GROMACS .gro file of C-alpha atoms in nm:
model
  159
    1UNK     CA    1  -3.494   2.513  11.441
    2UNK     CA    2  -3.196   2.551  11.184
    3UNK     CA    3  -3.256   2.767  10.854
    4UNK     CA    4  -3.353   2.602  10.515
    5UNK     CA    5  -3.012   2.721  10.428
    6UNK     CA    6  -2.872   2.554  10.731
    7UNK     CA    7  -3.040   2.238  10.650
    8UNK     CA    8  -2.923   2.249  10.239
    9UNK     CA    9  -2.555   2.303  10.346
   10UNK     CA   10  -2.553   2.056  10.594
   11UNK     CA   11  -2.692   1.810  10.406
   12UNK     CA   12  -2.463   1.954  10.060
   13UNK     CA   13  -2.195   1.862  10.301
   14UNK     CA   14  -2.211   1.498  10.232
   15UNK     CA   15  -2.297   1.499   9.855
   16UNK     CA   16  -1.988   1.655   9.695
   17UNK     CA   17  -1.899   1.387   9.422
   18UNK     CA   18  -2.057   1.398   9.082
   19UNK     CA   19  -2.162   1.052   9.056
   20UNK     CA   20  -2.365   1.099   9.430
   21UNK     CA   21  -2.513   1.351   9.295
   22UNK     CA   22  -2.616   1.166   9.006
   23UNK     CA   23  -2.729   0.859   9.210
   24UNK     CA   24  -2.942   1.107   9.420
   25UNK     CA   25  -3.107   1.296   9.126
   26UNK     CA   26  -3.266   0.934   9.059
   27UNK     CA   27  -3.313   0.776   9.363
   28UNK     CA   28  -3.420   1.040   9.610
   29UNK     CA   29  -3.762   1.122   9.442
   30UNK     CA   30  -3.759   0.694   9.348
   31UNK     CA   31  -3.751   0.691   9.746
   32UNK     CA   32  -4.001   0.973   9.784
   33UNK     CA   33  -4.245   0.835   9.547
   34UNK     CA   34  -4.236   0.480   9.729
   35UNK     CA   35  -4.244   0.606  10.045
   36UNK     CA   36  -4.563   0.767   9.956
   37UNK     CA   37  -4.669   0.427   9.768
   38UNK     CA   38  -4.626   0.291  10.053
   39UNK     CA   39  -4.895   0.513  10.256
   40UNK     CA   40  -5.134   0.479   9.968
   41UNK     CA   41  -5.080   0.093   9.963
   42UNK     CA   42  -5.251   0.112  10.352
   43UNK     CA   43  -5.598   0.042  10.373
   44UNK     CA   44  -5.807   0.336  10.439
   45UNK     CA   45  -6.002   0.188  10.709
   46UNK     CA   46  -6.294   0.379  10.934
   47UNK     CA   47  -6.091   0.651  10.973
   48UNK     CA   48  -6.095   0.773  10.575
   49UNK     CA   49  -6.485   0.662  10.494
   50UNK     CA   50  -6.616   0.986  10.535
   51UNK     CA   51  -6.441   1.103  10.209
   52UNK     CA   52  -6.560   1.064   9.844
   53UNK     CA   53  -6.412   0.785   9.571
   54UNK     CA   54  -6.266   1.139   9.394
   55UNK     CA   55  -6.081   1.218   9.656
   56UNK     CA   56  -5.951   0.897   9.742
   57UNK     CA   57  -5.571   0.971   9.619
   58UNK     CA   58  -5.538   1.231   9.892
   59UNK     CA   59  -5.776   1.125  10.203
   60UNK     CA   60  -5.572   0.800  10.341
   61UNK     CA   61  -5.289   0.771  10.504
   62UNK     CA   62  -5.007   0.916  10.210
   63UNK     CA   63  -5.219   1.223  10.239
   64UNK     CA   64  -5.148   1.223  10.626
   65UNK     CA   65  -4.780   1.165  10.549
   66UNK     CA   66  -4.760   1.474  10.275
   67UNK     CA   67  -4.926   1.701  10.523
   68UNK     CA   68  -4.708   1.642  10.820
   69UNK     CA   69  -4.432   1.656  10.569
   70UNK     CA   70  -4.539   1.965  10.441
   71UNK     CA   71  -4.577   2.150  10.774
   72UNK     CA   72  -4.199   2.070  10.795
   73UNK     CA   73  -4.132   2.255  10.464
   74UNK     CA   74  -4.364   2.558  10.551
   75UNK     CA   75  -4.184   2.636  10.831
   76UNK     CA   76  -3.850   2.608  10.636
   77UNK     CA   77  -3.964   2.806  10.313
   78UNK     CA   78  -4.297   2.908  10.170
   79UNK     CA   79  -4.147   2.865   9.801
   80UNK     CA   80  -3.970   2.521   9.866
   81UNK     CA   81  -4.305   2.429  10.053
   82UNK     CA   82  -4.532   2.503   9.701
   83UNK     CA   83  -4.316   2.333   9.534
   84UNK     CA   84  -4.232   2.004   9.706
   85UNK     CA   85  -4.645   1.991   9.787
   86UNK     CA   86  -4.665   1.967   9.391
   87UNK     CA   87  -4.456   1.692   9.383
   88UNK     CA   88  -4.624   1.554   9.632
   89UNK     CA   89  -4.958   1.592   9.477
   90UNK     CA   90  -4.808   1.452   9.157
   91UNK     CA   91  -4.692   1.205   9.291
   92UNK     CA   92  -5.031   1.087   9.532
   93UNK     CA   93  -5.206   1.094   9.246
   94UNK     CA   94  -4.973   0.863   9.045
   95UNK     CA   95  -4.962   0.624   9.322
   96UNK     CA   96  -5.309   0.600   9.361
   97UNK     CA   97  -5.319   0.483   8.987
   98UNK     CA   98  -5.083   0.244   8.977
   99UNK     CA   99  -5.207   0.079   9.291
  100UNK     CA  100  -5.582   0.051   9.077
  101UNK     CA  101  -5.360  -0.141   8.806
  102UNK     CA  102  -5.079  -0.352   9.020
  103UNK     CA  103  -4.964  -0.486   9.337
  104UNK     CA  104  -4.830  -0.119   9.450
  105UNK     CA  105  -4.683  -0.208   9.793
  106UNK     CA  106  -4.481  -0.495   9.599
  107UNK     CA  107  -4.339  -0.221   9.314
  108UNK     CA  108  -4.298   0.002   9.609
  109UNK     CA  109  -4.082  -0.212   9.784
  110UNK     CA  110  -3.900  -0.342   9.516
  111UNK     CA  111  -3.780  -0.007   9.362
  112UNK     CA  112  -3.726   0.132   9.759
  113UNK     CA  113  -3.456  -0.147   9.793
  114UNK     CA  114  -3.299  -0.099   9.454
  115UNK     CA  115  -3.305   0.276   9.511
  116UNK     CA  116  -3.118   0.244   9.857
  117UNK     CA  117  -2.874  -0.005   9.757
  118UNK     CA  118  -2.760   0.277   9.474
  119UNK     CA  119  -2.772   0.511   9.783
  120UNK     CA  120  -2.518   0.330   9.959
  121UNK     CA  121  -2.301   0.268   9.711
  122UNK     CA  122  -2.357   0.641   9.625
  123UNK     CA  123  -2.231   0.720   9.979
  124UNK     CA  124  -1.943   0.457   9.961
  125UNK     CA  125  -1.831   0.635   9.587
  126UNK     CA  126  -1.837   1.021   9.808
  127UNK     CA  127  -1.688   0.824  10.135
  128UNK     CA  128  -1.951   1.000  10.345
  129UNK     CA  129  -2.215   0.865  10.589
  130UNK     CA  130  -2.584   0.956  10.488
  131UNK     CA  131  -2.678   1.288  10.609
  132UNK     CA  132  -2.965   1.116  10.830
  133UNK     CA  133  -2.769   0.908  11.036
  134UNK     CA  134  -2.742   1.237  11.193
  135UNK     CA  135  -3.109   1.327  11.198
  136UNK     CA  136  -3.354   1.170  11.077
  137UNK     CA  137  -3.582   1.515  10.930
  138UNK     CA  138  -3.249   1.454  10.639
  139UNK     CA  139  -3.487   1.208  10.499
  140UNK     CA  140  -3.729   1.517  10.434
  141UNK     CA  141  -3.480   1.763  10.337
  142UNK     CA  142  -3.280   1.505  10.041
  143UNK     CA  143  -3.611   1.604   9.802
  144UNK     CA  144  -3.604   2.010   9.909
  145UNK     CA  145  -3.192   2.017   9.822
  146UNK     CA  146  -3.261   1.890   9.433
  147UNK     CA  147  -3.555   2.136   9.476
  148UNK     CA  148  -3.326   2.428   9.534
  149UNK     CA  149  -3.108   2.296   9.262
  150UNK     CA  150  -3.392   2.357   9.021
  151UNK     CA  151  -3.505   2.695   9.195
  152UNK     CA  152  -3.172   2.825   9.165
  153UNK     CA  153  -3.168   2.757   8.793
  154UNK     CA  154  -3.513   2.917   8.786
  155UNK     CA  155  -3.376   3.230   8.943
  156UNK     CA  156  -3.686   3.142   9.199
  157UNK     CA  157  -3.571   3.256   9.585
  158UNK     CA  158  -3.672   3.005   9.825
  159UNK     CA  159  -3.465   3.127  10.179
   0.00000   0.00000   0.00000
């Protein structure tokens, strides 16, 4: 398995121009967060009954999603890991209470279109293909590279 460092350059590779960057800073977590809307936006079914109303945010199938995610992360970086689980958590809780007050599969979907079309033309600006054409686990490593941005700032080590 390549390094977290591996996996930031490689994916840096591709996202060079300013205004990419730009277009990511928005529309990777956008993506993130409706990705996870989407999860939440799943009926819970049998297989979630067992846990309590309070919990509810975290035991369906988003909280599935963040936790395979998240072994992903772990195995890259312990620091990255805390911190994209926080975000996660954030932003499983914020799903769940939007989809108690609207249609959240239908925001979801809208905003995941709008944020990929800005993706594209994102990619088209840098003249670059997106990083998970190559491999798909690019998808998981878009949110860690801002991340690092901000850890780096932080003077927090995450490698």
């Amino acid at each position: 398995m390549k390094s977290i460092d591996q996996w930031l350059a490689e994916y840096g590779e591709s996202h060079q121009n300013k205004i990419n960057k730009i277009i990511h800073w928005i529309c990777v977590p956008t993506i993130m967060f409706t990705v996870i809307g989407f999860f939440v936006s799943i009926p819970r079914g049998e297989f979630f009954r067992w846990a309590p109303p309070e919990v509810a945010f975290l035991a369906n199938w988003a909280g599935v999603f963040v936790i395979l995610a998240g072994i992903f992360y772990l195995l890259l970086s312990i620091p990255l890991f805390v911190g994209m689980m926080l975000i996660a958590l954030a932003m499983l809780v914020a799903a769940h209470a939007l989809s108690q007050v609207t249609k959240l599969w239908l925001l979801c979907l809208v905003l995941f279109v709008v944020a990929w079309i800005f993706q594209f033309i994102g990619h088209k600006i840098e003249g670059k293909k997106p990083s998970f054409f190559q491999d798909i686990l690019f998808l998981l490593v878009g949110p860690a590279w801002l991340l690092s941005f901000i850890y780096r700032r932080l003077g927090i080590r995450y490698s």
